[in-house]
Coordinates of C-alpha atoms and ligand atoms in Angstrom, one line a residue:
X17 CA 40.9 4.0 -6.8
X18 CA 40.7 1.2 -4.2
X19 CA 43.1 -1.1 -5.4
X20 CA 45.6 2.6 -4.8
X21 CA 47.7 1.5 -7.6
X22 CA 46.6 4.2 -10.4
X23 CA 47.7 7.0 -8.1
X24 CA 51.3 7.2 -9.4
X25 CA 52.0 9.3 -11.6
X26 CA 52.0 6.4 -14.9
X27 CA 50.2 6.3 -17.9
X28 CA 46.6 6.3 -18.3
X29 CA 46.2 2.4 -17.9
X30 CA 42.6 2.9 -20.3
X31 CA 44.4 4.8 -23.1
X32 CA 48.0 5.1 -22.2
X33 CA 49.5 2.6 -24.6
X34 CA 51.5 5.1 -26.9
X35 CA 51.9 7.1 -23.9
X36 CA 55.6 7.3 -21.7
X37 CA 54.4 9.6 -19.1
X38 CA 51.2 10.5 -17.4
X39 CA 49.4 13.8 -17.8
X40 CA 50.6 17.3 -16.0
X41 CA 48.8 18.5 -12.9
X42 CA 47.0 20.9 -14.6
X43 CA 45.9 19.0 -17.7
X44 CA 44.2 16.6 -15.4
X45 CA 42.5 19.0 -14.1
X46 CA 41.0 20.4 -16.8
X47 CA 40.6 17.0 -18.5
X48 CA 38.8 15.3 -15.3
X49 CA 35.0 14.8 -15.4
X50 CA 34.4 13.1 -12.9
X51 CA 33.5 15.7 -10.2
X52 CA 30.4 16.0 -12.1
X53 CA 29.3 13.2 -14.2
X54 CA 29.8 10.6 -11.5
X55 CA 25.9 11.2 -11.6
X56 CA 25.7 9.1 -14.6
X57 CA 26.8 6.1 -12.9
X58 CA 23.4 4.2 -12.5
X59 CA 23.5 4.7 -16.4
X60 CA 26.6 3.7 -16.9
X61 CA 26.5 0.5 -15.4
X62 CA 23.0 -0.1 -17.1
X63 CA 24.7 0.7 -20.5
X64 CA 27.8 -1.7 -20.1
X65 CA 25.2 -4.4 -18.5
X66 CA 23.3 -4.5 -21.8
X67 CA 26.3 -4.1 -24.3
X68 CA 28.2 -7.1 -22.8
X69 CA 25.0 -9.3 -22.7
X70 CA 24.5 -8.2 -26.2
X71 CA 27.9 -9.4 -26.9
X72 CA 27.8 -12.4 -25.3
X73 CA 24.7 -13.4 -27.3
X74 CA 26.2 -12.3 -30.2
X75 CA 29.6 -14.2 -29.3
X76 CA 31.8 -11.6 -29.4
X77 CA 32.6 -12.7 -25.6
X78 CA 32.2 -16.1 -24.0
X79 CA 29.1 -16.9 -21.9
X80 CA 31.2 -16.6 -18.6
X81 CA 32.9 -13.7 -19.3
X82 CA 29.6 -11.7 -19.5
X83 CA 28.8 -13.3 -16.0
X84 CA 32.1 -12.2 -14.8
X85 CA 31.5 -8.8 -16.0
X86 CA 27.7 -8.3 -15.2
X87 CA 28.6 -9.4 -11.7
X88 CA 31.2 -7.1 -11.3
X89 CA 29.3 -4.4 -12.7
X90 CA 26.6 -4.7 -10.1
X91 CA 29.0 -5.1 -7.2
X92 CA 30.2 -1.7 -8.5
X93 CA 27.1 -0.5 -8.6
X94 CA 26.7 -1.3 -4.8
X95 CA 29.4 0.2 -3.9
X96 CA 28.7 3.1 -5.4
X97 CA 25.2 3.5 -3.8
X98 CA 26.7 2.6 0.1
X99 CA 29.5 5.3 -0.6
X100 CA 32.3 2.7 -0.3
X101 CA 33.5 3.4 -3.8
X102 CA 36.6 5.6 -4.2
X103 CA 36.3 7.9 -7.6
X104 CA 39.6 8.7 -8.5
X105 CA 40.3 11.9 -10.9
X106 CA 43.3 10.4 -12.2
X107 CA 41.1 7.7 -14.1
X108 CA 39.3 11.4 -15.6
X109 CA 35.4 10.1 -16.0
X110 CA 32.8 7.4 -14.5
X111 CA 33.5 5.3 -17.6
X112 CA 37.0 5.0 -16.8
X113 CA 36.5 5.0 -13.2
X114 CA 34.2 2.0 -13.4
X115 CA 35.9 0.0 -15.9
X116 CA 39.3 0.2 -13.8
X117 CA 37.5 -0.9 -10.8
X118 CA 36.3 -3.8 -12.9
X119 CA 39.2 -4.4 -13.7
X120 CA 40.0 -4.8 -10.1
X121 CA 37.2 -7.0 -9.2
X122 CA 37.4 -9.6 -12.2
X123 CA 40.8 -9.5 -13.9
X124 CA 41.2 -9.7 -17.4
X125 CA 37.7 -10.6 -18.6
X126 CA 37.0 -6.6 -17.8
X127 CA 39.0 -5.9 -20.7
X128 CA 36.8 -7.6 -23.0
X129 CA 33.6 -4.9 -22.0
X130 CA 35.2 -2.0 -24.2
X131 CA 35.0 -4.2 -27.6
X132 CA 33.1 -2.6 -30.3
X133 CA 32.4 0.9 -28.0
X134 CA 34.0 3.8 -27.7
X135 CA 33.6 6.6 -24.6
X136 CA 31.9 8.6 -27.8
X137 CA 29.2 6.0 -27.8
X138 CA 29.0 5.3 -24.1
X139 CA 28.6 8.9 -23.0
X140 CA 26.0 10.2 -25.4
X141 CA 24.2 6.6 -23.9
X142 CA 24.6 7.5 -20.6
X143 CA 23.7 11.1 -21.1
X144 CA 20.8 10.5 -23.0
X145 CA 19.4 8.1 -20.5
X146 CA 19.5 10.4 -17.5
X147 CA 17.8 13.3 -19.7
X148 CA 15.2 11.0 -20.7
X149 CA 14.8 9.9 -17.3
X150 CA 14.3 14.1 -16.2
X151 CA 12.0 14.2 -18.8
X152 CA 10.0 11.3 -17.2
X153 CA 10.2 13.2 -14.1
X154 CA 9.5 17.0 -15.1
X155 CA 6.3 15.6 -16.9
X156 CA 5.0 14.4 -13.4
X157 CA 5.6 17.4 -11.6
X158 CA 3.9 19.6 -14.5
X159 CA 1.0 16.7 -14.1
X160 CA 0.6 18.0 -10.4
X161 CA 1.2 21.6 -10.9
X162 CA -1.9 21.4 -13.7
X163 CA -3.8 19.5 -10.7
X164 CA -3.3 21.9 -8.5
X165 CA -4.1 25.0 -10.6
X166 CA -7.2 22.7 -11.5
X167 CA -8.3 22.4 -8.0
X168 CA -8.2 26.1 -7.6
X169 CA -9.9 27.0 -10.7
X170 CA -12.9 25.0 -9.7
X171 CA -13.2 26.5 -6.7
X172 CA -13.1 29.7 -8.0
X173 CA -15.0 29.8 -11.3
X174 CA -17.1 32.2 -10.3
X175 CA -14.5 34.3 -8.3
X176 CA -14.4 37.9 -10.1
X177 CA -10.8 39.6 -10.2
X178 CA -9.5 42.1 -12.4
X179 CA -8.1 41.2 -15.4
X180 CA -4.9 43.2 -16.4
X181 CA -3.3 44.8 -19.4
X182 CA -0.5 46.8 -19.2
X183 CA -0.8 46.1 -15.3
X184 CA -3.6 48.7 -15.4
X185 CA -7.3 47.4 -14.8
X186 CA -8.8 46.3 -17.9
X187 CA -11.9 43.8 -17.8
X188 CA -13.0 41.7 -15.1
X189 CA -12.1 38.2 -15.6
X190 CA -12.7 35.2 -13.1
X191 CA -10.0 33.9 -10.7
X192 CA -10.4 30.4 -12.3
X193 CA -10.2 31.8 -15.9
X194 CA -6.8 33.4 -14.7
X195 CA -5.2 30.0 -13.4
X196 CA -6.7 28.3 -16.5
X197 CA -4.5 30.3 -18.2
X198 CA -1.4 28.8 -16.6
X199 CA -2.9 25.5 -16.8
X200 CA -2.6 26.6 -20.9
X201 CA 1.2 27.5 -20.1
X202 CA 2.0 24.5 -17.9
X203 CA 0.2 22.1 -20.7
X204 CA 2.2 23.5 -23.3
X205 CA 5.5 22.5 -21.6
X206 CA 4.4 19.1 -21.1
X207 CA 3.3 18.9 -24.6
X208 CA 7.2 20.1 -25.2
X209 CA 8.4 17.5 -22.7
X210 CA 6.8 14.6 -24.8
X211 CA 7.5 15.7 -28.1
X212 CA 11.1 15.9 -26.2
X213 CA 11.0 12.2 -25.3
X214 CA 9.7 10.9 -28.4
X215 CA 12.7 12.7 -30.5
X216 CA 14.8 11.1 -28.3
X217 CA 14.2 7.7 -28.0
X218 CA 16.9 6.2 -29.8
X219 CA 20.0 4.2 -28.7
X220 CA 23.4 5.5 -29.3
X221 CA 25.2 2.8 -28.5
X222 CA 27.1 0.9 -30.7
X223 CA 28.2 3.9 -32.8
X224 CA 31.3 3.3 -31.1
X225 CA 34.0 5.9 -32.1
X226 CA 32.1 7.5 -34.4
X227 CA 31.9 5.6 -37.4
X228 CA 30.3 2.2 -36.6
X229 CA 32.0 -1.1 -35.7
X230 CA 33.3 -4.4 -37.7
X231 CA 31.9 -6.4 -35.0
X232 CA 28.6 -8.6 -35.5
X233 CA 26.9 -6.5 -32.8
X234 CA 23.2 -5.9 -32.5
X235 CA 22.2 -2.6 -31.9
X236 CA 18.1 -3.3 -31.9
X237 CA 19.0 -5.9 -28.9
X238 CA 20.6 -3.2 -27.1
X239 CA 18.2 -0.5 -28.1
X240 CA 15.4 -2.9 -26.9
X241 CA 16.9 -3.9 -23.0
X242 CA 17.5 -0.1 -22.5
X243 CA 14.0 0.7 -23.2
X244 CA 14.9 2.9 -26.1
X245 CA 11.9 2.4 -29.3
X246 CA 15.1 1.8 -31.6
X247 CA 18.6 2.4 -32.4
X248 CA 19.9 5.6 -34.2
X249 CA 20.6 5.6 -37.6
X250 CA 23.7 7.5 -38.4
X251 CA 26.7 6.4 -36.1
X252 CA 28.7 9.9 -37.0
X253 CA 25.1 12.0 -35.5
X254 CA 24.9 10.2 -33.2
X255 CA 28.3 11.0 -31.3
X256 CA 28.0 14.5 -31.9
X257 CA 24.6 15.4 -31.3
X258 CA 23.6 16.7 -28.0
X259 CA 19.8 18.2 -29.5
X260 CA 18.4 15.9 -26.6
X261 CA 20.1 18.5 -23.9
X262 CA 19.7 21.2 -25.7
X263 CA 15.9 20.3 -26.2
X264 CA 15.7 19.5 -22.4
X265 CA 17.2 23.2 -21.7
X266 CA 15.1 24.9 -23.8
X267 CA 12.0 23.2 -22.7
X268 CA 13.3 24.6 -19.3
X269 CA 14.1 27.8 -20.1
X270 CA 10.7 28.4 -21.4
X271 CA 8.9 26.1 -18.6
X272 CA 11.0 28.7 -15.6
X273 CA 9.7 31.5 -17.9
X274 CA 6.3 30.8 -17.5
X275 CA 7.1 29.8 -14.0
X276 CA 8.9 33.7 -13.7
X277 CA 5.3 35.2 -14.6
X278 CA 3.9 33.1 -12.4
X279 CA 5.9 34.1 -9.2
X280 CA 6.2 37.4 -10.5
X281 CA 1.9 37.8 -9.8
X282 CA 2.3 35.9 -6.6
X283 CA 4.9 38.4 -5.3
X284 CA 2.5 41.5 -6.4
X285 CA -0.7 39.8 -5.3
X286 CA 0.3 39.5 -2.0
X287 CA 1.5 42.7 -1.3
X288 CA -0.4 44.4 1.1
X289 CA -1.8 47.4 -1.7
X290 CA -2.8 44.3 -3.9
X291 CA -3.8 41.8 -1.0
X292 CA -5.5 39.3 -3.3
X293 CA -3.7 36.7 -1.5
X294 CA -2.2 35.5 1.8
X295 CA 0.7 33.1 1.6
X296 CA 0.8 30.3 4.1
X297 CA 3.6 30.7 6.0
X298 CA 5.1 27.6 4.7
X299 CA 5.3 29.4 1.5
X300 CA 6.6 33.1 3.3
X301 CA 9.7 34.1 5.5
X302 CA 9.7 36.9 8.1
X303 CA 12.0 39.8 8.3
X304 CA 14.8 39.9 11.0
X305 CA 14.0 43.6 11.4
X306 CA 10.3 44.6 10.3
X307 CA 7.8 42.0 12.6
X308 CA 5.2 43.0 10.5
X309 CA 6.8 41.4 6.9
X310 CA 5.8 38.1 5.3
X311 CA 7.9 38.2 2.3
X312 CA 7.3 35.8 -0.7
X313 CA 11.1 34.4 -0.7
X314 CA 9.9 31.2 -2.6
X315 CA 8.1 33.1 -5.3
X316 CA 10.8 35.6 -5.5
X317 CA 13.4 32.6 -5.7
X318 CA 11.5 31.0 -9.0
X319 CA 11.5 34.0 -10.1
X320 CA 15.2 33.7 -10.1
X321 CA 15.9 31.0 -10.8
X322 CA 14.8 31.3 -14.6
X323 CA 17.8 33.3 -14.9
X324 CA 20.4 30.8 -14.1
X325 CA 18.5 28.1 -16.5
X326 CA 18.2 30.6 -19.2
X327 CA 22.0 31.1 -18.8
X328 CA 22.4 27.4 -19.0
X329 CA 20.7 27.0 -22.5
X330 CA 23.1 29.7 -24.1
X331 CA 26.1 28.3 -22.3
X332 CA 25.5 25.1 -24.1
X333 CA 24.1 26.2 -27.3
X334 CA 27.6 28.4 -27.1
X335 CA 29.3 25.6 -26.4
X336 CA 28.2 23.1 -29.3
X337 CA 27.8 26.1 -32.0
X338 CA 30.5 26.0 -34.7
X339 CA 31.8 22.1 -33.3
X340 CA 32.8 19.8 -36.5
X341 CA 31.3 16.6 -36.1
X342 CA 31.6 13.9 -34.8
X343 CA 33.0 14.3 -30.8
X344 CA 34.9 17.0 -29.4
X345 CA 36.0 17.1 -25.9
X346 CA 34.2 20.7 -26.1
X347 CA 31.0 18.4 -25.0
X348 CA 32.5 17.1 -21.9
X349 CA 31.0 20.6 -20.9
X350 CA 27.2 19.9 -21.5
X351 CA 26.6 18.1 -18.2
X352 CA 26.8 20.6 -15.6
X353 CA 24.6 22.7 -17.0
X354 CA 21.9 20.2 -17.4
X355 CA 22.3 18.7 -14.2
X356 CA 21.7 22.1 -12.6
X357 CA 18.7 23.5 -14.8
X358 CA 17.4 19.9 -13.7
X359 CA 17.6 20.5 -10.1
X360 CA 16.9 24.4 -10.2
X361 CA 13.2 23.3 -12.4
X362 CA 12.4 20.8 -10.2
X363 CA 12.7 22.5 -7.1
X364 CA 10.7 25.5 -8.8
X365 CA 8.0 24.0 -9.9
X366 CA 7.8 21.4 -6.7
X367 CA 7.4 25.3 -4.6
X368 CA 5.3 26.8 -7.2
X369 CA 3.0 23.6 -6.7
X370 CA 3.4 23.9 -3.1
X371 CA 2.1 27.6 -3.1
X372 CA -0.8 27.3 -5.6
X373 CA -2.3 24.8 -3.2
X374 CA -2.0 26.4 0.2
X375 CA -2.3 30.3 -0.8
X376 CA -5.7 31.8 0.3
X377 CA -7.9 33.7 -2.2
X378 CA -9.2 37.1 -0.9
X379 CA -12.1 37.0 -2.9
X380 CA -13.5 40.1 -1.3
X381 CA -10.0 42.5 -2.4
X382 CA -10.4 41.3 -5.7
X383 CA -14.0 41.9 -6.5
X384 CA -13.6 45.3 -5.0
X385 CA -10.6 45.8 -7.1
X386 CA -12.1 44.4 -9.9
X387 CA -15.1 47.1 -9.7
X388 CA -12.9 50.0 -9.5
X389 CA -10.5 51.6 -12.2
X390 CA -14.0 51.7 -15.1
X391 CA -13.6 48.2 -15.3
X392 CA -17.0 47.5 -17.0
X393 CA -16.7 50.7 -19.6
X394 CA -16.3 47.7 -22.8
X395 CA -19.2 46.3 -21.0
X396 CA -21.6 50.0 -21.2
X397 CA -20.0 50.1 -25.1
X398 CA -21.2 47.1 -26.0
X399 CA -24.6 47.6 -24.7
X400 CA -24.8 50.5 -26.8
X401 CA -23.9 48.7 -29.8
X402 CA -26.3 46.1 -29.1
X403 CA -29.4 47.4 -27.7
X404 CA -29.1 51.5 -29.4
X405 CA -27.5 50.1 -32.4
X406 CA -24.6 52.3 -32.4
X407 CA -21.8 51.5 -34.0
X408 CA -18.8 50.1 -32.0
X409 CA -16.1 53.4 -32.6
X410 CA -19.5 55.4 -31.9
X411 CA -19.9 53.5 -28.8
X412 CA -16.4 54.1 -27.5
X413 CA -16.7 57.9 -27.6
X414 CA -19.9 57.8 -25.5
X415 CA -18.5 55.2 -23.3
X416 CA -15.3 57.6 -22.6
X417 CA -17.2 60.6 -22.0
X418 CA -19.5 58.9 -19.2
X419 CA -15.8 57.7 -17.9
X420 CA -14.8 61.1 -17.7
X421 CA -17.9 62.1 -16.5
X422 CA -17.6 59.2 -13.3
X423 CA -14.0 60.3 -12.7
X424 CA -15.0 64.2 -12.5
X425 CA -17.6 62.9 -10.0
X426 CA -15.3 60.8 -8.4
X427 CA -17.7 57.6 -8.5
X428 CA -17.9 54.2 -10.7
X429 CA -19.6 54.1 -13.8
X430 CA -22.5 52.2 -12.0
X431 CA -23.2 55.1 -9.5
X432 CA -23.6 57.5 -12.3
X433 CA -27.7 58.9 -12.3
X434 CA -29.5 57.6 -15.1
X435 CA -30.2 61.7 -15.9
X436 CA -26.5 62.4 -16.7
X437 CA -26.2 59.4 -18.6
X438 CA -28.8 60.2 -20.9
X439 CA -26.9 63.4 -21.6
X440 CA -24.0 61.7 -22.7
X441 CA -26.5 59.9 -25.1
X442 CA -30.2 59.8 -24.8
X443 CA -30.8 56.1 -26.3
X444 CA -29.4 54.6 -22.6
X445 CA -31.7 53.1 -20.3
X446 CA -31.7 52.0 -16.9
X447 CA -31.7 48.4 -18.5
X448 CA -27.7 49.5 -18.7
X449 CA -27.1 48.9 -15.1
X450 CA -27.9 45.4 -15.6
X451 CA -24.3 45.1 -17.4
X452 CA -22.0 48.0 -15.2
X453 CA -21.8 45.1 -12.5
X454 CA -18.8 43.1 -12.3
X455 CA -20.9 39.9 -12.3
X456 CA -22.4 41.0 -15.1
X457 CA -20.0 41.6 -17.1
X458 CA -17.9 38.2 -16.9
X459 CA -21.0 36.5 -17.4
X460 CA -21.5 38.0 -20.5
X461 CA -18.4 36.5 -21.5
X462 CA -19.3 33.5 -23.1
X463 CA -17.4 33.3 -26.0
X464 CA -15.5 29.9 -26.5
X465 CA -12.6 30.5 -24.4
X466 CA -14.0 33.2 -22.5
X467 CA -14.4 34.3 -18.7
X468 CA -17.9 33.4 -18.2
X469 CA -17.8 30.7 -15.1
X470 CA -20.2 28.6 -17.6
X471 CA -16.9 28.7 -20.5
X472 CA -14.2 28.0 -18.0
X473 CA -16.0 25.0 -16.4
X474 CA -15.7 23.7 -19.8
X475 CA -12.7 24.4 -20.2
X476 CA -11.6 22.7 -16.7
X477 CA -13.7 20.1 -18.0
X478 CA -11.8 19.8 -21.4
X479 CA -8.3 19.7 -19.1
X480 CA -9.2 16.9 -16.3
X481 CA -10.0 14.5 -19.3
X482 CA -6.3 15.0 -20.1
X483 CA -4.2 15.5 -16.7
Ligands
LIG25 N1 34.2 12.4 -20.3 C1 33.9 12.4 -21.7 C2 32.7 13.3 -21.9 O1 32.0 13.6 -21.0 C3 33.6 11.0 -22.2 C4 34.0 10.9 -23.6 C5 35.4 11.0 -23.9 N2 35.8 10.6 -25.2 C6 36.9 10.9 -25.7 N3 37.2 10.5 -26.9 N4 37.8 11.5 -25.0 O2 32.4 13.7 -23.0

């Protein structure tokens, strides 16, 4: 600490009343928390600034005590921010850290900040505010990733690709129609993320230990100048529940998974066999050895980085599974893995954004690709449903014997001659090479929800009314 005195090995000056001596080496160590959770600071100071204003109104404290102590509190707070402010592990936390420094700066009247609130409380405030806060923030960024996959799927509604099942060419589908589908995805986790917030949006503070407080507090005041809609309603929940986290971590998990997929297409898309895009090279690395290699490294790196949030969610589901309620110092250990998954998503989706909008579309690779491989044979089966009245299972057959047929001759299904057609089934016309064509095909696709540029138009449509 500044003031130097709480180094000596004394009591805990916070807690160490019925204490003779201070902790062992080791148990501070494992006890400390403030290597990590000096993050929550800004929330800390926030927290304390509304509870002793509450107080004051409420007289539990005097007018000028409240002035002593907001003052204080926001010196601390600059401190903090210019990097003047010593953290001290002996003092184990930022709650403790702060209020000794308080302490320091206004004398007794710092003393008076802890009435009617416990750590229990103040953590699970302080915590809860800096999730909410990442919610805030993750629902931007998915905001701009939509945008940008938007963007791209206007540009390239008409853009014919194949379409994939199995990674083996199944139907042609448009460019646009496939980033519409992580538009879907993306939308999804921001519908998570509010849902998130809303669930969340209650005040802890004032649940003190665990089990309330005798003092005339008001909890809706406090609830109210931390921007929370209301206070919670069971004190003994509300210092053991950590849902908000674990909400926050699954959201991620399933957010980097999407983003995995993602990245995962980006890496095979731009290998040279694929080549349906070129990375910009802000986006791509070089080899130290091979001149000729652009490798995806950002791609590959979301890829990876869905392992170590996955990891996170099971290390704190693990963590909290089997805890009696109310606190256990077992939740001390929910932090680092939220702060982590917050700044392994962010980074992921702020590169996955960044590579959506600069990487080039070979248009040409992916129509050719999108031709080959009998992409069209659902396209000749359905004509012969429709216009030789066949029924579909009927159709198929036909349909796999021209494929057969093509691949013997080593050519498309559009190069086959009319002639050998007809021998597979004499009711086909040359009205069929009207749907063999790529083109065709997706534009026949109009079902709601389909590739037809017309349907995803709408649907881009649909998705700019709501971004
Ligand atoms: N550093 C603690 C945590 O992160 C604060 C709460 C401590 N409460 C207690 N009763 N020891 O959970």
């Amino acid at each position: 600490m500044a003031d130097g005195s709480s180094e000596t090995k004394s009591s805990n000056q916070m807690w160490g009343g019925r204490f003779a001596s201070g902790p062992d080496a080791i148990m501070e160590e494992i006890n400390a928390s403030i290597g990590f959770d000096k993050k929550l600071y800004a929330q800390d100071i926030r927290g304390s600034i509304a509870h002793a204003t509450m107080l004051a109104q409420q007289g539990i404290i005097s007018a000028e005590d409240k002035d002593k102590i907001v003052h204080g509190l926001n010196t601390i707070l600059s401190e903090i921010e210019s990097g003047s402010f010593e953290f001290s592990r002996r003092l184990e936390d930022i709650h403790m850290n702060i209020e000794a420094r308080l302490a320091a700066l206004i004398g007794p009247p710092a003393g008076r900040l802890h009435t009617a609130r416990s750590r229990n409380d103040q953590v699970a405030l302080d915590f809860r505010l800096w999730v909410k806060e990442e919610l805030q923030k993750t629902e931007k960024a998915l905001t701009t990733l939509i945008a940008a996959f938007l963007d791209r799927a206007e540009e390239h509604a008409e853009t014919v690709m194949p379409g994939f099942t199995h990674l083996q060419t199944a139907q042609p589908v448009t460019f646009g129609h496939h980033c519409m589908a992580y538009v879907e995805m993306f939308g999804r986790d921001r519908a998570r993320v509010r849902h998130a917030i809303e669930h969340m949006d209650e005040s802890p503070i004032g649940a003190a230990a665990l089990a309330g407080t005798g003092f005339p507090i008001d909890r809706h005041m406090t609830a109210r100048a931390l921007g929370f809609r209301e206070p919670t309603r069971n004190s003994i929940d509300t210092v053991s529940d950590r849902d908000f986290a674990l909400e926050f971590l699954s959201i991620a998990a399933i957010a980097a998974t999407h983003l995995s997929r993602l990245a995962e297409e980006i890496v095979i898309w731009s290998t040279p066999q694929f080549g349906f895009i070129r990375l910009s090279d802000a986006f791509s690395t070089g080899s130290s050895i091979m001149p000729q290699k652009k490798n995806p490294d950002a791609a590959e790196l979301v890829r990876a980085k869905t392992g170590r949030i996955n990891g996170s969610l099971i290390a704190l589901l693990t963590v909290m599974k089997g805890l009696p309620l109310a606190y256990s110092k077992d939740m001390q250990e929910d932090k680092e893995q939220v702060f982590d998954t917050a700044e392994s998503l962010e980074l992921a989706v702020a590169a996955m954004t960044g590579m959506v909008r600069d990487m080039t579309i070979r248009a040409d690779r992916m129509k050719a690709a999108a031709g080959s491989g009998y992409s069209t044979a659902t396209d000749l089966a359905d004509w012969l449903v429709r216009e030789a009245g066949l029924p579909f299972r009927d159709a198929h057959h036909v349909t796999g014997r021209a494929v057969a047929l093509a691949e013997e001759k080593g050519c498309e299904l559009a190069d086959l001659a009319l002639a050998d057609l007809q021998a597979i089934n004499p009711a086909i016309t040359d009205k069929v090479y009207d749907v063999l064509t790529v083109e065709a095909s997706v534009a026949s696709r109009t079902s709601f929800g389909g590739t037809a540029p017309a349907e995803v138009r709408k649907q881009i449509a649909w998705w700019r009314t709501r971004n």
